[in-house]
Amino acid sequence: MLDIIYIGDQIKSPKLNTLCIKPEALIEFEGEIGNFKLQVKDDDKKLKDLKTKYIVINIDAVRENNLEDTLNLDLDLDQLDPNQDIIIIQDYEQISPAVINKEALNKAIEIKNKLSEKEVYFLYRSMRFIDDNDSLFEEARQKGIIFLQYEMGNLEFIDKDKVKYERDGLTSELQGQILTTPLLKPDQRLKRIIRLLNIESNGNEYIQSTNIYLQPSLTGKRGVYSLAGARGPNAYSEYEFEKEFTLNEIKSNLDNFEPLTENKRVVDDKKCILCYTCYRVCPHGAVQEDKENDAMKINELACYGCDGCISHCPASAISIQEKTEQKASNNLLKVLMCENSADTAYKKIDKGSFKDLDIEKIPCASSIKKEDIFKFLRKKDSRLLILGCFEDSCKHITGDGRGNRITNEIRDTLKKLDLNHNRVIFERLSPRMEEDLNGFLLKWKEGESS
Amino acid sequence: MIVAKQKKVNEVIDMLGDDFNSLLIVGCGTCVTVSLAGGEREVNSLAEILRTYYANNNRDVKIETETVKRQCDFEYIDQLENLIKENDIILSLACGIGVQHIVERHQDKIVLPGLNTSFYGATLKIGEWSERCIGCGECVLDQYFGICPIARCSKQLLNGPCGGSQNGSCEVDPDIDCAWELIYDRAVKLDKLEDLINYEPPKNWEVYRDGGPRTLIDQEYHEDRKE
Ligand code: SF4
Ligand code: SF4
Ligand code: SF4
Ligand code: SF4
């Protein structure tokens, strides 16, 4: 059993038992934190099985030439014509991440050192003052590099070696060897890794979107981390910190991982029809097919207990083992509070005015079930308030959206039934919005709906 | 699989009418469960929705639910025999095959469809399906590199695209991929473009619906019916 498998580039991690594989070598993947099983095809096309406790995806973003016929950042200085000025263009079409900004500044300084009697122009839309970019910027200016800020409409390529630059009504033409900074794109092999590991990616096909609940290199799937370009171009600025964090976390967790939730979610293999809905829904990649039982299984150590799978399984095949039955209450006003946002905020407020509400803590807004909600709505004049998280702060990545969607479907149905759809309301909160929560609850109690 | 969509709940209520006191909603545990329209979860939610509606409108209706593995086999329908007999109306959340199969067993019952049966399709992502085959009776996928011009070309063209396709989209609806563009791209990828040059004669539609409703008999099980 290995400690870490790196997918992409190896990171020096002494004292740990690690191995590095190429992204394209991964064929099959299963298991959970502490016991991932990977099937890999090595260079001589032989299949072998590997076992590891952790996985770190460390794949660089791909650099794409921004404009044809221009020079690149990685050029050899000898390629330059010593008799011509240099025009470095950053942020063309797309604002460059800090890592590219830094490289461009370094390159500009190098060029200026070499061709000191030539002008070096540096056209940019935005300086990213992260790391030591500000001191580089300072150094470059002292060396006499000319910095010119532009907006997209104000820069025009007129020739291979000529640009027209306009600012504050003044137009000037610059002539020289043009060098553009590259665009960073996700490595195409990431897509396959994302699919095989069943982890979330953002719309740009990098692993995971910004989520204030997650440490940057966490993927949402327990035991799998992503670093560098796999996370997106901005991750480079945090690379050292994130690498450190990841290795430290792995070291301190080794041999000591426990389930995140006390109650196991279990799939009834007689009811499961292998539709894969739970697999697609689970934000933590905790669901896998159990080939022996012809049903899905939920990996205990990887499950966060958000119950999204339970509310989405069309065959009602998933349940919580040993769940104590909620006793039915006759209260007409019910509030479902996500434990990560609303319930955390609720702990901080004076509950005096809310003693008469039926308040239930739920693991995630996505765990609400239509069936249960309509059961509650059967009581005339009953009203339900569902409090979930803001987008990007949902601990279960996509839970807020799914909860919102289910609520909208319910409201839609109520409209079709000629019943008041404002009997069910969904609001978003953060754990720090106790004052807003107080306001919401008071207003809602009074029967005003937003 | 067969992809279906639930009928709008107000339509279901209209269809049910006022003249009944008990209702059995029957789900189907195969295709329509996967297409998130008629499985146990949908059956239970629909039951709760209807109970909510009738309770809020002061009507006393008893609603029972059951989901069987498949409604297109009598063996499963027979498991419901008593339940069906006990209820005034049966609302089937299977495809149209399931509804009719219950009717065939229970001639004296009102059996209503709760779904709109849509097509044979594949899951693209959760909650999204796309038509891939129409069951034409004589598969030609071999000649079109695995992309069906019958099901996926709006005009069912066999010999190349019409003039309306643009940027990979069908002129009928820009959200539909032009099947012929897909076929062409595959041909290029497989380096078999010249295979598309041959003229393809009209298809034999006798084996499709045009020859009337179809029955399929597997001779192996029916020695006596050998031609
Ligand atoms: S959603 Fe339910 S029926 Fe579908 S695969 Fe998961 S457990 Fe099985
Ligand atoms: S409860 Fe949540 S984390 Fe656990 S398996 Fe279900 S969807 Fe995944
Ligand atoms: S009745 Fe229809 S939906 Fe149900 S299994 Fe048969 S074909 Fe599929
Ligand atoms: S040709 Fe198309 S419609 Fe006919 S069987 Fe094949 S896939 Fe289905």
XYZ file of C-alpha atoms and ligand atoms in Angstrom:
709
model
C 0.000 0.000 0.000
C 1.411 3.343 -1.080
C 0.895 6.562 0.853
C 0.429 8.819 -2.162
C 0.051 8.332 -5.872
C 0.814 11.468 -7.827
C -1.051 11.813 -11.082
C 1.039 14.087 -13.287
C 4.231 15.362 -11.698
C 5.931 13.896 -8.677
C 6.535 16.043 -5.614
C 9.465 15.317 -3.333
C 7.932 13.913 -0.189
C 10.585 12.154 1.889
C 9.417 9.665 4.507
C 6.343 8.908 2.442
C 5.965 5.951 0.178
C 4.948 7.511 -3.125
C 4.707 6.786 -6.813
C 3.985 8.924 -9.840
C 1.836 7.937 -12.803
C 1.010 9.675 -16.052
C -2.590 10.869 -16.385
C -3.130 8.698 -19.447
C -1.921 5.588 -17.621
C -4.924 5.442 -15.324
C -7.454 2.881 -16.558
C -9.708 2.122 -13.630
C -10.304 3.607 -10.263
C -12.202 2.578 -7.176
C -12.106 2.646 -3.411
C -12.032 5.361 -0.825
C -9.607 7.344 1.284
C -7.077 4.996 2.842
C -7.708 2.345 0.241
C -7.860 3.573 -3.321
C -7.369 0.902 -5.967
C -6.001 1.974 -9.311
C -5.475 -0.020 -12.428
C -2.672 1.446 -14.496
C -1.182 0.674 -17.838
C 2.573 1.115 -17.796
C 4.785 2.065 -20.706
C 4.962 -1.493 -22.084
C 1.156 -1.667 -22.042
C 1.095 -4.061 -19.114
C -1.745 -3.635 -16.660
C -1.001 -3.506 -12.995
C -2.951 -2.865 -9.846
C -1.860 -0.280 -7.342
C -3.169 0.588 -3.930
C -2.740 3.913 -2.232
C -4.077 5.804 0.721
C -4.059 9.229 -0.959
C -4.027 10.690 -4.431
C -2.606 14.033 -5.504
C -3.405 15.310 -8.976
C -0.545 17.545 -10.010
C -0.935 18.347 -13.688
C 0.280 21.566 -15.247
C -1.991 23.779 -17.264
C -1.181 23.828 -20.954
C 0.359 26.899 -22.526
C -1.085 28.028 -25.765
C 0.465 30.593 -28.040
C -1.657 33.687 -27.858
C -1.116 35.116 -31.321
C 0.567 33.605 -34.303
C 3.608 35.425 -35.638
C 4.568 36.752 -32.247
C 7.351 35.605 -29.970
C 6.766 33.662 -26.777
C 7.854 34.004 -23.199
C 10.055 30.939 -23.443
C 12.147 32.345 -26.278
C 15.898 32.146 -26.245
C 17.362 35.658 -25.999
C 19.682 34.899 -28.909
C 16.609 34.695 -31.132
C 16.104 38.425 -30.720
C 17.237 40.931 -33.289
C 19.587 43.251 -31.328
C 18.728 46.206 -33.545
C 15.041 46.377 -32.827
C 12.950 47.463 -29.881
C 10.862 44.951 -27.975
C 7.131 45.101 -27.330
C 5.845 42.732 -24.671
C 2.064 42.371 -24.664
C 0.398 40.839 -21.663
C -3.322 40.176 -21.060
C -4.296 40.189 -24.719
C -7.881 38.873 -24.923
C -7.576 37.298 -21.480
C -6.142 38.726 -18.253
C -3.039 36.684 -17.437
C -2.719 34.936 -14.102
C -0.074 36.160 -11.667
C 2.331 33.399 -12.595
C 2.452 34.608 -16.204
C 2.709 38.218 -15.039
C 5.762 37.248 -13.026
C 7.390 35.410 -15.913
C 6.742 38.331 -18.227
C 8.332 40.781 -15.784
C 11.358 38.535 -15.380
C 11.664 38.165 -19.123
C 11.381 41.909 -19.636
C 14.211 42.490 -17.161
C 16.371 39.829 -18.807
C 15.819 41.375 -22.219
C 16.520 44.871 -20.986
C 19.745 43.649 -19.341
C 20.842 42.199 -22.618
C 19.668 44.908 -25.019
C 20.108 47.873 -22.723
C 20.277 50.479 -25.470
C 16.953 49.329 -26.988
C 13.515 50.260 -25.693
C 11.470 47.569 -24.008
C 7.748 48.350 -23.921
C 5.515 46.390 -21.588
C 1.828 46.659 -22.456
C -0.548 45.279 -19.862
C -4.110 45.574 -18.678
C -3.569 44.489 -15.125
C -0.565 43.982 -12.839
C -1.042 41.089 -10.450
C 0.818 42.042 -7.303
C 1.182 38.609 -5.794
C 4.432 37.022 -4.602
C 7.323 39.339 -5.406
C 5.688 40.771 -8.525
C 5.685 44.264 -7.003
C 9.445 44.301 -6.473
C 9.968 42.923 -9.966
C 7.752 45.685 -11.315
C 9.791 48.247 -9.393
C 13.070 46.802 -10.636
C 11.845 46.783 -14.220
C 10.813 50.419 -14.033
C 14.164 51.420 -12.611
C 15.860 49.640 -15.469
C 13.921 51.879 -17.847
C 11.315 49.448 -19.168
C 8.327 51.469 -20.350
C 5.013 50.285 -18.921
C 1.854 51.175 -20.812
C -1.591 50.229 -19.645
C -4.226 49.487 -22.268
C -7.830 48.392 -22.571
C -8.909 45.823 -25.121
C -10.289 48.378 -27.579
C -7.214 50.583 -27.439
C -4.649 48.262 -28.899
C -4.495 47.305 -32.520
C -2.050 45.122 -34.426
C -1.193 46.830 -37.684
C 1.643 44.695 -38.817
C 3.856 41.830 -37.733
C 6.021 44.314 -35.912
C 3.736 47.249 -35.367
C 0.968 48.072 -32.904
C -1.193 51.112 -32.536
C -1.751 52.187 -28.970
C -4.264 54.758 -27.853
C -4.718 56.310 -24.470
C -6.469 59.457 -23.274
C -6.973 60.584 -26.859
C -3.329 60.227 -27.776
C -2.368 57.699 -30.384
C 1.084 56.306 -30.873
C 2.524 53.594 -33.013
C 5.087 51.279 -31.577
C 7.438 49.282 -33.719
C 9.572 46.364 -32.638
C 9.671 42.636 -32.051
C 6.360 41.642 -30.518
C 6.228 39.117 -27.739
C 2.880 37.994 -26.336
C 2.247 36.089 -23.147
C 0.679 32.652 -23.543
C -2.839 31.602 -22.610
C -3.189 28.919 -19.966
C -5.684 26.169 -20.740
C -6.652 23.038 -18.810
C -4.743 19.929 -19.836
C -7.121 17.840 -21.949
C -6.182 14.732 -19.987
C -7.784 16.252 -16.896
C -11.266 15.584 -18.268
C -10.692 11.851 -18.167
C -9.244 11.970 -14.668
C -12.223 14.006 -13.471
C -14.571 11.433 -14.972
C -12.713 8.360 -13.706
C -12.403 9.709 -10.177
C -15.901 11.192 -10.237
C -14.883 14.550 -8.838
C -16.382 17.980 -9.423
C -14.875 20.329 -11.937
C -15.830 23.869 -12.715
C -17.132 24.982 -16.076
C -13.626 25.541 -17.398
C -12.660 21.937 -16.823
C -10.275 22.628 -14.024
C -10.788 20.626 -10.873
C -13.261 22.238 -8.519
C -14.540 25.761 -8.422
C -13.879 28.283 -5.693
C -15.573 27.213 -2.534
C -14.865 29.003 0.689
C -15.486 25.867 2.690
C -12.797 23.841 1.028
C -9.093 24.235 1.578
C -7.811 25.088 -1.873
C -6.298 21.750 -2.761
C -9.180 19.606 -1.507
C -11.261 18.209 -4.329
C -14.492 17.428 -2.543
C -13.596 13.761 -2.718
C -11.950 12.793 0.504
C -8.334 11.718 0.091
C -7.919 13.236 -3.382
C -6.084 16.551 -3.725
C -5.300 18.721 -6.690
C -2.447 21.136 -7.140
C -0.977 23.525 -9.661
C -2.541 23.833 -13.109
C -5.030 21.074 -12.363
C -6.765 23.609 -10.117
C -6.569 26.454 -12.584
C -4.022 29.135 -13.508
C -4.486 31.125 -10.331
C -3.410 28.164 -8.227
C 0.200 28.717 -9.243
C 0.502 31.725 -6.945
C -0.489 29.580 -4.000
C 1.440 26.540 -5.094
C 4.038 26.382 -2.312
C 1.474 27.010 0.388
C -0.960 24.460 -1.009
C 1.723 21.835 -1.478
C 2.792 22.286 2.105
C -0.782 22.147 3.340
C -1.525 19.015 1.358
C 1.544 17.079 2.437
C 1.098 18.100 6.038
C -2.504 17.092 6.038
C -1.695 13.736 4.497
C 1.107 13.144 6.997
C -1.077 13.955 9.955
C -3.978 11.869 8.659
C -2.061 8.777 7.688
C -3.604 5.740 9.305
C -6.064 7.889 11.142
C -9.109 8.566 9.043
C -12.508 8.078 10.444
C -15.957 8.350 8.916
C -17.208 11.915 8.731
C -20.685 10.902 9.648
C -21.879 8.563 12.353
C -24.757 7.068 10.465
C -23.975 4.972 7.456
C -25.859 5.500 4.214
C -26.683 2.109 2.770
C -27.973 0.990 -0.593
C -30.560 -1.752 -0.651
C -29.182 -4.025 -3.348
C -32.614 -5.481 -4.021
C -34.065 -2.081 -4.826
C -31.124 -0.468 -6.607
C -31.583 -0.521 -10.368
C -28.090 0.792 -11.121
C -29.369 3.956 -12.720
C -26.257 5.819 -11.557
C -28.249 8.834 -10.383
C -26.619 8.725 -6.948
C -23.208 8.456 -8.556
C -23.915 11.561 -10.609
C -25.406 13.448 -7.686
C -22.871 12.728 -4.949
C -20.736 15.857 -4.638
C -18.040 13.896 -2.840
C -17.568 11.028 -5.236
C -18.433 8.617 -2.447
C -20.643 6.327 -4.510
C -19.328 3.464 -6.586
C -20.718 0.413 -8.279
C -20.555 -2.742 -6.237
C -19.933 -5.279 -8.982
C -20.433 -8.271 -6.699
C -23.877 -7.220 -5.552
C -25.121 -5.652 -8.764
C -25.936 -2.448 -6.927
C -24.246 0.750 -5.933
C -22.345 1.045 -2.689
C -21.508 4.037 -0.587
C -17.994 4.316 0.710
C -18.254 4.929 4.388
C -15.056 6.886 4.876
C -15.670 9.127 1.882
C -19.319 9.926 2.616
C -19.986 13.345 4.123
C -23.559 12.521 5.011
C -25.189 15.240 2.938
C -28.054 12.911 1.955
C -28.223 14.284 -1.577
C -28.155 10.725 -2.897
C -31.095 9.724 -0.703
C -33.346 12.502 -1.927
C -32.420 11.864 -5.568
C -32.499 8.051 -5.809
C -35.503 7.327 -8.052
C -35.880 3.834 -6.637
C -35.787 4.970 -2.988
C -33.033 2.448 -2.476
C -30.762 4.450 -0.175
C -31.407 4.967 3.481
C -29.667 5.948 6.662
C -28.888 3.055 8.894
C -30.232 3.474 12.402
C -31.921 6.761 11.814
C -34.198 7.686 14.658
C -37.631 8.484 13.286
C -38.578 12.130 13.513
C -41.750 12.398 15.491
C -44.466 14.186 13.609
C -45.356 17.574 14.993
C -48.577 19.466 14.507
C -46.838 22.779 14.077
C -47.911 24.645 10.952
C -44.677 26.616 10.684
C -41.620 24.588 9.856
C -38.053 25.634 9.103
C -35.442 23.355 7.564
C -31.982 24.693 8.290
C -28.833 23.546 6.605
C -26.414 22.734 9.387
C -23.510 24.421 7.596
C -25.044 27.848 7.249
C -28.392 28.669 8.780
C -28.094 26.349 11.735
C -24.633 27.698 12.579
C -26.004 31.225 12.459
C -29.059 30.182 14.457
C -26.854 29.073 17.339
C -25.792 32.691 17.757
C -29.184 34.363 18.004
C -31.714 34.800 20.756
C -34.276 32.099 20.212
C -36.971 33.670 22.378
C -39.243 34.674 19.506
C -38.870 31.353 17.695
C -39.797 28.876 20.396
C -43.063 28.136 18.616
C -41.479 27.214 15.272
C -40.730 23.635 14.340
C -37.051 23.908 13.433
C -35.221 20.948 11.947
C -31.531 20.740 11.175
C -30.732 19.103 7.833
C -27.276 18.080 6.575
C -27.601 19.954 3.272
C -30.316 21.749 1.323
C -30.088 19.032 -1.315
C -31.396 16.453 1.136
C -34.975 17.750 0.998
C -37.465 15.297 -0.466
C -40.556 16.338 -2.385
C -42.491 13.530 -0.839
C -41.853 14.697 2.735
C -42.561 18.300 1.908
C -45.941 17.551 0.386
C -46.758 15.354 3.324
C -46.234 18.431 5.484
C -48.188 20.709 3.132
C -51.208 18.480 3.445
C -52.004 20.387 6.623
C -53.870 23.452 5.471
C -52.122 26.745 6.159
C -48.830 25.019 6.852
C -45.763 26.886 5.634
C -42.191 25.810 5.134
C -38.985 27.813 5.027
C -35.876 26.123 3.681
C -32.567 27.746 4.474
C -29.555 26.682 2.433
C -26.111 28.093 1.703
C -24.953 30.677 -0.741
C -23.515 29.383 -3.947
C -19.791 28.772 -3.615
C -20.058 28.326 0.110
C -21.965 25.080 0.117
C -19.876 22.503 1.906
C -21.298 19.934 -0.474
C -20.315 21.929 -3.556
C -23.556 21.677 -5.505
C -26.039 21.088 -2.692
C -27.449 24.611 -2.598
C -28.315 24.479 -6.289
C -30.000 21.120 -6.028
C -31.972 22.207 -2.988
C -33.075 25.321 -4.802
C -34.101 23.285 -7.826
C -36.234 20.890 -5.781
C -37.897 23.858 -4.056
C -38.684 25.470 -7.396
C -40.258 22.255 -8.631
C -42.422 22.143 -5.528
C -43.480 25.771 -5.952
C -44.278 25.084 -9.583
C -46.441 22.138 -8.644
C -48.283 24.235 -6.062
C -49.035 26.826 -8.729
C -50.441 24.142 -11.003
C -52.641 22.947 -8.158
C -53.945 26.469 -7.564
C -52.438 26.409 -4.104
C -50.352 29.248 -2.726
C -46.787 28.589 -3.848
C -45.364 30.975 -1.272
C -46.070 28.374 1.339
C -42.623 27.019 0.475
C -39.682 29.380 0.368
C -35.972 28.881 -0.159
C -33.428 31.381 1.110
C -29.668 31.402 1.123
C -27.542 32.297 4.107
C -23.992 32.098 5.320
C -22.959 30.997 8.805
C -22.118 34.583 9.660
C -25.471 36.070 8.736
C -27.152 35.723 12.114
C -28.753 39.150 11.872
C -30.235 38.396 8.476
C -31.465 35.076 9.784
C -33.192 36.806 12.663
C -34.871 39.149 10.194
C -35.891 36.359 7.833
C -37.436 34.329 10.578
C -39.374 37.226 12.075
C -40.701 38.351 8.727
C -41.583 34.868 7.675
C -43.338 34.127 10.955
C -45.518 37.145 10.403
C -46.550 35.620 7.111
C -44.800 38.018 4.801
C -43.043 36.324 1.967
C -40.277 37.720 -0.083
C -34.200 2.724 -22.570
C -37.660 4.248 -22.858
C -37.602 7.869 -21.767
C -40.762 9.406 -20.388
C -41.856 12.555 -18.630
C -44.490 12.979 -15.975
C -47.726 14.573 -17.077
C -48.412 17.937 -15.505
C -50.073 17.410 -12.181
C -53.064 19.622 -13.047
C -53.623 17.477 -16.136
C -53.502 14.363 -13.997
C -56.108 15.854 -11.676
C -58.379 16.725 -14.610
C -57.931 13.261 -16.026
C -58.848 11.650 -12.713
C -62.039 13.683 -12.452
C -64.326 13.702 -9.429
C -65.969 10.361 -9.735
C -63.779 8.145 -7.583
C -62.866 7.517 -3.989
C -59.736 5.460 -4.215
C -56.679 5.532 -6.405
C -53.732 3.208 -6.921
C -50.573 4.697 -8.378
C -48.329 2.055 -9.906
C -44.693 2.769 -10.648
C -42.411 0.891 -12.972
C -38.953 -0.058 -11.753
C -37.068 -0.206 -15.021
C -36.803 2.336 -17.872
C -38.925 5.089 -16.415
C -37.245 4.843 -13.046
C -33.946 5.554 -14.762
C -35.516 8.435 -16.660
C -36.668 9.825 -13.302
C -40.349 9.808 -14.222
C -42.090 6.745 -12.834
C -40.020 5.028 -10.164
C -40.803 4.581 -6.506
C -39.669 8.077 -5.619
C -41.927 9.675 -8.244
C -44.834 7.458 -7.284
C -44.511 8.455 -3.643
C -44.092 12.142 -4.413
C -47.051 12.167 -6.765
C -49.153 10.417 -4.139
C -48.190 13.067 -1.588
C -48.896 15.860 -4.058
C -52.358 14.484 -4.787
C -53.079 13.909 -1.100
C -52.087 17.503 -0.436
C -54.343 18.693 -3.221
C -57.386 16.683 -2.146
C -56.876 17.509 1.544
C -56.610 21.219 0.758
C -59.773 20.947 -1.341
C -61.739 19.023 1.255
C -62.019 15.829 -0.691
C -61.662 12.448 0.880
C -59.649 10.241 -1.453
C -57.711 7.150 -0.484
C -54.423 6.842 -2.357
C -52.250 3.748 -2.392
C -48.908 3.218 -4.104
C -46.874 0.314 -5.397
C -43.920 -0.032 -7.713
C -43.192 -3.209 -9.632
C -40.077 -4.205 -11.505
C -41.714 -4.013 -14.944
C -45.255 -3.377 -16.060
C -44.658 -4.961 -19.452
C -44.758 -8.506 -18.083
C -47.960 -10.056 -16.746
C -46.097 -11.808 -13.951
C -45.439 -8.451 -12.314
C -48.912 -7.081 -12.917
C -50.382 -10.164 -11.329
C -48.550 -9.340 -8.120
C -50.856 -6.331 -7.912
C -54.072 -8.171 -8.514
C -55.744 -7.458 -5.175
C -54.557 -3.878 -4.978
C -55.908 -3.179 -8.446
C -59.251 -4.731 -7.625
C -59.601 -2.703 -4.427
C -59.154 0.686 -6.072
C -61.443 2.694 -8.307
C -58.798 4.062 -10.636
C -55.326 2.876 -11.538
C -52.780 5.515 -12.498
C -49.811 3.888 -14.166
C -46.458 5.626 -14.146
C -45.017 3.278 -16.764
C -44.621 3.914 -20.467
C -47.644 3.372 -22.693
C -46.795 -0.318 -22.877
C -47.232 -0.737 -19.150
C -50.554 1.103 -19.106
C -51.951 -1.114 -21.841
C -50.632 -4.251 -20.256
C -52.560 -3.502 -17.064
C -55.638 -2.834 -19.189
C -55.212 -6.189 -20.880
C -55.327 -7.973 -17.509
C -58.030 -5.802 -15.952
C -60.647 -5.137 -18.583
C -63.145 -3.701 -16.090
C -60.832 -1.080 -14.634
C -60.128 2.480 -15.564
C -56.374 2.641 -16.111
C -54.856 6.051 -16.787
C -51.424 7.105 -17.996
C -49.429 9.308 -15.644
C -46.557 9.780 -18.064
C -45.979 11.015 -21.554
C -43.864 8.335 -23.172
C -41.284 10.212 -25.150
C -38.671 8.145 -26.982
C -35.879 5.574 -26.848
C -32.917 7.464 -25.575
C -29.682 7.649 -23.697
C -28.774 9.638 -20.598
C -26.545 12.582 -21.424
C -26.296 13.793 -17.869
C -28.496 13.715 -14.817
C -31.960 14.812 -15.906
C -31.086 15.010 -19.608
C -31.828 12.382 -22.248
C -31.610 12.298 -25.995
C -33.336 10.259 -28.692
C -31.083 7.777 -30.444
C -33.268 5.151 -32.164
C -36.852 4.814 -33.347
C -36.986 1.037 -33.627
C -37.224 1.006 -37.418
C -36.906 -2.766 -37.631
C -33.815 -2.913 -39.832
C -30.773 -1.309 -38.344
C -28.473 0.601 -40.670
C -25.981 1.885 -38.136
C -23.231 -0.094 -39.868
C -23.517 2.115 -42.937
C -23.442 5.385 -41.051
C -20.533 4.783 -38.712
C -22.740 4.307 -35.700
C -24.836 7.448 -36.020
C -28.464 6.903 -36.946
C -29.802 9.158 -39.697
C -33.313 7.800 -39.137
C -33.566 8.796 -35.512
C -31.193 11.726 -35.425
C -31.656 13.488 -38.748
C -34.870 15.499 -38.544
C -35.631 14.596 -42.149
C -34.409 11.005 -41.990
C -32.121 11.563 -44.951
C -30.050 8.594 -46.061
C -27.840 10.217 -48.674
C -26.265 13.235 -47.102
C -27.422 16.397 -45.404
C -30.098 18.765 -46.613
C -29.029 22.312 -47.387
C -30.082 23.710 -44.054
C -27.457 22.491 -41.658
C -25.310 25.230 -40.171
C -22.297 25.089 -37.871
C -23.148 21.563 -36.908
C -26.754 22.398 -36.030
C -29.947 21.152 -37.635
C -32.087 23.797 -39.316
C -35.144 22.506 -37.508
C -33.690 23.588 -34.163
C -30.192 24.862 -33.409
C -30.148 22.708 -30.266
C -30.257 19.568 -32.396
C -26.932 18.310 -33.698
C -26.986 17.773 -37.442
C -26.775 13.997 -37.715
C -25.080 14.302 -41.073
C -22.347 16.484 -39.687
C -21.767 13.855 -37.014
C -21.723 11.106 -39.637
C -19.311 13.093 -41.787
C -16.977 13.818 -38.881
C -16.910 10.153 -37.905
C -16.194 9.153 -41.503
C -13.259 11.551 -41.610
C -11.971 10.267 -38.298
C -12.166 6.668 -39.495
C -10.737 7.654 -42.888
C -13.753 6.162 -44.697
C -15.234 9.179 -46.362
C -15.446 7.428 -49.729
C -17.896 4.888 -48.232
C -20.483 7.655 -48.088
C -20.396 8.235 -51.814
C -22.428 5.128 -52.647
C -26.092 5.839 -53.285
C -28.286 4.378 -50.576
C -31.661 3.171 -51.883
C -34.808 3.944 -49.885
C -35.183 1.967 -46.701
C -37.557 -0.931 -46.324
C -40.308 0.581 -44.221
C -42.381 -2.577 -44.165
C -40.528 -3.678 -41.079
C -41.363 -0.417 -39.355
C -44.853 0.660 -38.320
C -45.928 1.173 -41.876
C -46.750 -2.517 -42.081
C -49.144 -2.178 -39.125
C -48.457 -3.045 -35.488
C -45.622 -5.469 -35.187
C -45.257 -8.741 -33.342
C -41.984 -10.522 -32.980
C -41.841 -14.259 -32.683
C -38.665 -15.990 -31.707
C -38.819 -19.284 -33.604
C -36.665 -21.007 -31.052
C -39.514 -20.829 -28.558
C -42.186 -21.589 -31.093
C -41.152 -24.697 -32.983
C -44.718 -25.193 -34.132
C -44.830 -21.844 -35.891
C -41.837 -22.449 -38.119
C -42.431 -21.306 -41.640
S -29.766 6.272 -7.434
Fe -30.651 4.545 -6.318
S -31.280 3.086 -7.873
Fe -29.942 4.542 -8.871
S -27.925 3.566 -8.762
Fe -28.108 4.879 -6.961
S -28.902 3.542 -5.355
Fe -29.216 2.496 -7.292
S -24.815 11.182 1.694
Fe -23.878 12.745 0.338
S -21.684 12.303 0.466
Fe -22.721 10.492 1.241
S -22.910 9.190 -0.538
Fe -24.816 10.351 -0.393
S -24.494 12.119 -1.732
Fe -22.468 11.230 -1.329
S -43.430 -0.977 -18.810
Fe -42.338 0.449 -20.088
S -41.097 1.564 -18.668
Fe -41.723 -0.230 -17.612
S -40.065 -1.701 -17.983
Fe -41.609 -2.017 -19.548
S -40.894 -0.805 -21.256
Fe -39.810 -0.062 -19.464
S -31.421 2.390 -38.063
Fe -31.707 3.897 -36.441
S -33.868 3.738 -35.943
Fe -33.350 1.915 -37.090
S -32.838 0.405 -35.527
Fe -30.924 1.341 -36.168
S -30.642 2.993 -34.690
Fe -32.773 2.396 -34.546
